[in-house]
Amino acid sequence: MKKTSNLDRTKIQKMEMTSQILYKQLKKYFGFNAFKGLQEPVIKNVLAGKDTFVLMPTGGGKSLCYQLPALMLPGTAIVVSPLIALMKNQVDAIRGFVDNNDGVAHFLNSSLNKQQLMEVHEHLMKGVTKLLYVAPESMTKEDNISLLKRLKISFYAVDEAHCISEWGHDFRPEYRRIRPIISEIGNAPLIALTATATPKVQHDIQKTLGMLDTAVFKSSFNRENLYYEIRPKVNTEKEIIKYIKNNGGKTGIIYCLSRKKVEELAELLQVNGIKALPYHAGMDVASRSNNQDRFLMEDVDVIVATIAFGMGIDKPDVRFVIHYDIPKSLEGYYQETGRAGRDGGEGQCITFYSYKDIQRLEKFTQSKSPSEQEISKQLLTETAAYAESSVCRRRLLLNYFGEEYDIQNCQACDNCLHPKKEFDGQEYLTQVLETVLAVKEQFQVDHVANVITGLFNSTIKSYNHHELEVFGEGADKNLHFWNAILRQALVQHFLEKEIENYGLLKLTQKGRDFLKAPYPVMMTEDHDYSDNEDSDDVVMHGKANGDEELMAMLKDLRRDMSKRLNLQPWIIFQDPSLEDMTIQYPITLDELKNCQGVGEGKAQKFGKEFVKLIKQYVEEKDIERPQDFIVKSIVNKSGAKVFIIQSIDRKMPLEDIAEAKGLKMDELLTEIEVIVNSGTKLNLTYYISAIMDEEKITNIYDYFKDEAEDESLKMAMDELGADYTEEEVRLVRIKFMSEIAN
Ligand code: ADP
Ligand code: MG
Ligand code: ZN
């Protein structure tokens, strides 16, 4: 009973799989009225018993390409999939489609207990199971092999097939063993599917799976609704805050490489009034999934994450993806930016780039084996070239994935919207191509550029390339320039990279023709990010000396208001806030909120007269204000703040918050005071009312409102007397500051 029955297969072929029948099945099982993209030809190919290779972008509908044939063909389809966590979802989804038949799909992995395993066996043997999902490591287990050998297998599907290649972004060594295991279990047609495949990865997959002659179905990887932009990594945090504020309320993801940066940035965004949460693999499972849920439920607008976030997440309306750090590969970049605009709507992809980051990433690879290092380095080089290029980003990206994009101006990338001046590169192109020939088409981009510029190094020396006639012929231009010409020669197909020997430059036929009869070719220079200060310094507060004259006026106004409102002056604005105003000269309430200790509430309640006064002053004195957008800094960098704010929002008892963060109660109160003093409102009433008498609360509250000369705790304790603990006074003071002052 093993192996595919050819009889059944031919029967189906004989039925002449007309589209009509397929549509009926599509409707019956999945309820869809039409196929997406290349699904139909793919499915026909699978049903015809042929090997099939599918390349479709994320969200393209790959699963259906094997699910539908599996349901239609006799026997069981074996689906190899790398993510145990997602397997259950996939199986549940299929079961959902096929009524009353839980046996129709199963998974086989290490998470099953004995009884569950027995049920799987039983269903398999009965022949009711149409899809069996296996992790590659389960597939190679002896027990499972002998089980699989007894099955009638309709076909094998290898999902996320790029895991086979070291050149992909998610290499899994076990994937390499799939082909030998299949041969052992019993051959049947094979369908491999992936969303990321450069020509190199594609070749690796086909070679490793023994399907070099297979029909390849490739949809376009162009995501028309995505806008791509690279920005120099200068004042990055400020730029990000500015961007998010200008795009009020839109949902987005910000990727950072380190966990520390994730926490810092999330906190900075919060302090600046943006609803943001962190997400990274170092967080405990509960808060991680809580933050993820709050993002999905649109409770927060922005998630700041390491790349641990996003796999398997299908939020359709992510409007921007920001890379705080450049990704390690263009595959990664494409995947991560791809999470924007899945619904076909707007999706802005903005990356902050500094060459220093590339060097930093290169350093990280030093712990790897030499061959892995080489791979990582090449991937990084491609990424840097993409970032620095002034060619259409879309064209570069698609070219990287082996796809032609001929439209002159995509209208949706920074390079197309703000093109660099073009020049005729005929002469330079000639030089480049001649140099590639001179080194016998045996070298990579870097080396060729070194030869042209005449850079003498050990490799050049060992090949005697300094003796070549072309050596140093382009010394009047720098490496940066020649790299740009080489890249454009590649993108325009005068040169190509050999796939098997990664990166060796060869002339294409077009290149050879060009050398015989050169013609004008328009080119551009790369962007130059080299003199960027790699400083993310947020504008700090209270450093510079403020305007003393204005300070005096502001204090007068404060005194005046305090009388009118019958409030202590310090409740209106504390001195550091006034000082900051004399430096920033805010003239709108929005700007005022950027001053130290001024939150939304304070600005609304007390701010109007202050900005009016400052505006007058600025106009009269013709003062040049710091024009730029001002960002609030985090007073005291502590990753706990975000957590504290969230927990209080959720009315968690302070004891629990303190315990969760390993703080003593008085340390927690200090943290909370810092938060409140920097202008964030916190509502502690739920907690205070639970632990204190109403009368005590009122007494302390009234003391601060009517008597206190400043917020001093000591004075309050003296005044209130021994009935009150320090903790109680502090708690009510926080409540007071939040309600009255903020
Ligand atoms: P991929 O694996 O390529 O990223 P999926 O297989 O997860 O994509 O499918 C992406 C989404 O498209 C899913 O929500 C799926 O239900 C939907 N989908 C697939 N095929 C069709 C179709 N023919 N019509 C409508 N929706 C489809
Ligand atoms: Mg998929
Ligand atoms: Zn473009």
PDB file of N, CA and C and ligand atoms in Angstrom, residues 26 32-36 39 56-64 97 159-160 314 342, ligand 1:
ATOM      1  N   LEU A  26     -12.430  24.657  -4.702  1.00  0.00           N
ATOM      2  CA  LEU A  26     -11.942  25.830  -3.969  1.00  0.00           C
ATOM      3  C   LEU A  26     -13.066  26.419  -3.128  1.00  0.00           C
ATOM      4  N   PHE A  32     -13.594  30.322  -1.165  1.00  0.00           N
ATOM      5  CA  PHE A  32     -13.120  31.416  -2.024  1.00  0.00           C
ATOM      6  C   PHE A  32     -13.710  31.273  -3.418  1.00  0.00           C
ATOM      7  N   ASN A  33     -13.897  32.401  -4.081  1.00  0.00           N
ATOM      8  CA  ASN A  33     -14.483  32.372  -5.423  1.00  0.00           C
ATOM      9  C   ASN A  33     -13.449  32.360  -6.536  1.00  0.00           C
ATOM     10  N   ALA A  34     -12.254  32.786  -6.208  1.00  0.00           N
ATOM     11  CA  ALA A  34     -11.245  32.850  -7.264  1.00  0.00           C
ATOM     12  C   ALA A  34      -9.878  32.519  -6.682  1.00  0.00           C
ATOM     13  N   PHE A  35      -8.980  32.095  -7.546  1.00  0.00           N
ATOM     14  CA  PHE A  35      -7.618  31.839  -7.102  1.00  0.00           C
ATOM     15  C   PHE A  35      -6.852  33.138  -7.047  1.00  0.00           C
ATOM     16  N   LYS A  36      -5.850  33.141  -6.194  1.00  0.00           N
ATOM     17  CA  LYS A  36      -4.991  34.308  -6.043  1.00  0.00           C
ATOM     18  C   LYS A  36      -3.739  34.070  -6.872  1.00  0.00           C
ATOM     19  N   GLN A  39      -1.914  30.613  -8.038  1.00  0.00           N
ATOM     20  CA  GLN A  39      -2.398  29.397  -7.360  1.00  0.00           C
ATOM     21  C   GLN A  39      -2.918  28.344  -8.341  1.00  0.00           C
ATOM     22  N   MET A  56       6.376  32.993  -3.882  1.00  0.00           N
ATOM     23  CA  MET A  56       5.334  34.023  -3.764  1.00  0.00           C
ATOM     24  C   MET A  56       5.648  34.856  -2.541  1.00  0.00           C
ATOM     25  N   PRO A  57       5.379  36.146  -2.597  1.00  0.00           N
ATOM     26  CA  PRO A  57       5.661  36.965  -1.405  1.00  0.00           C
ATOM     27  C   PRO A  57       4.761  36.575  -0.237  1.00  0.00           C
ATOM     28  N   THR A  58       5.127  37.013   0.920  1.00  0.00           N
ATOM     29  CA  THR A  58       4.326  36.759   2.121  1.00  0.00           C
ATOM     30  C   THR A  58       2.888  37.226   1.890  1.00  0.00           C
ATOM     31  N   GLY A  59       1.953  36.382   2.312  1.00  0.00           N
ATOM     32  CA  GLY A  59       0.558  36.732   2.105  1.00  0.00           C
ATOM     33  C   GLY A  59       0.053  36.384   0.713  1.00  0.00           C
ATOM     34  N   GLY A  60       0.909  35.799  -0.084  1.00  0.00           N
ATOM     35  CA  GLY A  60       0.554  35.483  -1.463  1.00  0.00           C
ATOM     36  C   GLY A  60      -0.412  34.315  -1.604  1.00  0.00           C
ATOM     37  N   GLY A  61      -0.533  33.516  -0.535  1.00  0.00           N
ATOM     38  CA  GLY A  61      -1.453  32.381  -0.587  1.00  0.00           C
ATOM     39  C   GLY A  61      -0.777  31.066  -0.931  1.00  0.00           C
ATOM     40  N   LYS A  62       0.383  30.845  -0.350  1.00  0.00           N
ATOM     41  CA  LYS A  62       1.117  29.615  -0.658  1.00  0.00           C
ATOM     42  C   LYS A  62       0.452  28.370  -0.077  1.00  0.00           C
ATOM     43  N   SER A  63      -0.070  28.473   1.143  1.00  0.00           N
ATOM     44  CA  SER A  63      -0.607  27.273   1.798  1.00  0.00           C
ATOM     45  C   SER A  63      -1.620  26.550   0.920  1.00  0.00           C
ATOM     46  N   LEU A  64      -2.497  27.339   0.323  1.00  0.00           N
ATOM     47  CA  LEU A  64      -3.553  26.734  -0.478  1.00  0.00           C
ATOM     48  C   LEU A  64      -3.000  25.913  -1.640  1.00  0.00           C
ATOM     49  N   PHE A  97     -11.934  24.116   7.879  1.00  0.00           N
ATOM     50  CA  PHE A  97     -12.503  24.154   6.537  1.00  0.00           C
ATOM     51  C   PHE A  97     -13.288  22.888   6.219  1.00  0.00           C
ATOM     52  N   ASP A 159       7.446  23.651   2.991  1.00  0.00           N
ATOM     53  CA  ASP A 159       7.103  25.066   3.171  1.00  0.00           C
ATOM     54  C   ASP A 159       8.319  25.807   3.737  1.00  0.00           C
ATOM     55  N   GLU A 160       8.356  27.091   3.546  1.00  0.00           N
ATOM     56  CA  GLU A 160       9.501  27.914   3.988  1.00  0.00           C
ATOM     57  C   GLU A 160      10.813  27.286   3.507  1.00  0.00           C
ATOM     58  N   ASP A 314      -0.207  38.579  11.469  1.00  0.00           N
ATOM     59  CA  ASP A 314      -0.849  39.011  10.244  1.00  0.00           C
ATOM     60  C   ASP A 314      -1.753  40.195  10.529  1.00  0.00           C
ATOM     61  N   ARG A 342      -0.195  45.156   4.352  1.00  0.00           N
ATOM     62  CA  ARG A 342      -0.650  43.878   3.800  1.00  0.00           C
ATOM     63  C   ARG A 342      -2.026  43.976   3.160  1.00  0.00           C
TER      64      ARG A 342
HETATM   65  P1  ADP B   1       1.645  32.764   2.489  1.00  0.00           P
HETATM   66  O1  ADP B   1       1.930  31.434   3.123  1.00  0.00           O
HETATM   67  O2  ADP B   1       1.981  32.811   1.044  1.00  0.00           O
HETATM   68  O3  ADP B   1       2.272  33.924   3.233  1.00  0.00           O
HETATM   69  P2  ADP B   1      -1.047  32.196   3.203  1.00  0.00           P
HETATM   70  O4  ADP B   1      -1.129  30.866   2.598  1.00  0.00           O
HETATM   71  O5  ADP B   1      -0.883  32.248   4.680  1.00  0.00           O
HETATM   72  O6  ADP B   1       0.100  33.050   2.533  1.00  0.00           O
HETATM   73  O7  ADP B   1      -2.315  33.035   2.739  1.00  0.00           O
HETATM   74  C1  ADP B   1      -2.425  34.405   3.011  1.00  0.00           C
HETATM   75  C2  ADP B   1      -3.872  34.808   3.111  1.00  0.00           C
HETATM   76  O8  ADP B   1      -4.520  34.744   1.841  1.00  0.00           O
HETATM   77  C3  ADP B   1      -4.674  33.895   4.026  1.00  0.00           C
HETATM   78  O9  ADP B   1      -5.460  34.717   4.860  1.00  0.00           O
HETATM   79  C4  ADP B   1      -5.519  33.073   3.083  1.00  0.00           C
HETATM   80  O10 ADP B   1      -6.739  32.682   3.670  1.00  0.00           O
HETATM   81  C5  ADP B   1      -5.744  34.039   1.929  1.00  0.00           C
HETATM   82  N1  ADP B   1      -6.015  33.363   0.649  1.00  0.00           N
HETATM   83  C6  ADP B   1      -5.316  32.361   0.106  1.00  0.00           C
HETATM   84  N2  ADP B   1      -5.836  32.001  -1.092  1.00  0.00           N
HETATM   85  C7  ADP B   1      -6.890  32.813  -1.311  1.00  0.00           C
HETATM   86  C8  ADP B   1      -7.846  32.940  -2.387  1.00  0.00           C
HETATM   87  N3  ADP B   1      -7.777  32.174  -3.452  1.00  0.00           N
HETATM   88  N4  ADP B   1      -8.793  33.885  -2.250  1.00  0.00           N
HETATM   89  C9  ADP B   1      -8.833  34.675  -1.157  1.00  0.00           C
HETATM   90  N5  ADP B   1      -7.990  34.608  -0.132  1.00  0.00           N
HETATM   91  C10 ADP B   1      -7.003  33.682  -0.195  1.00  0.00           C
END
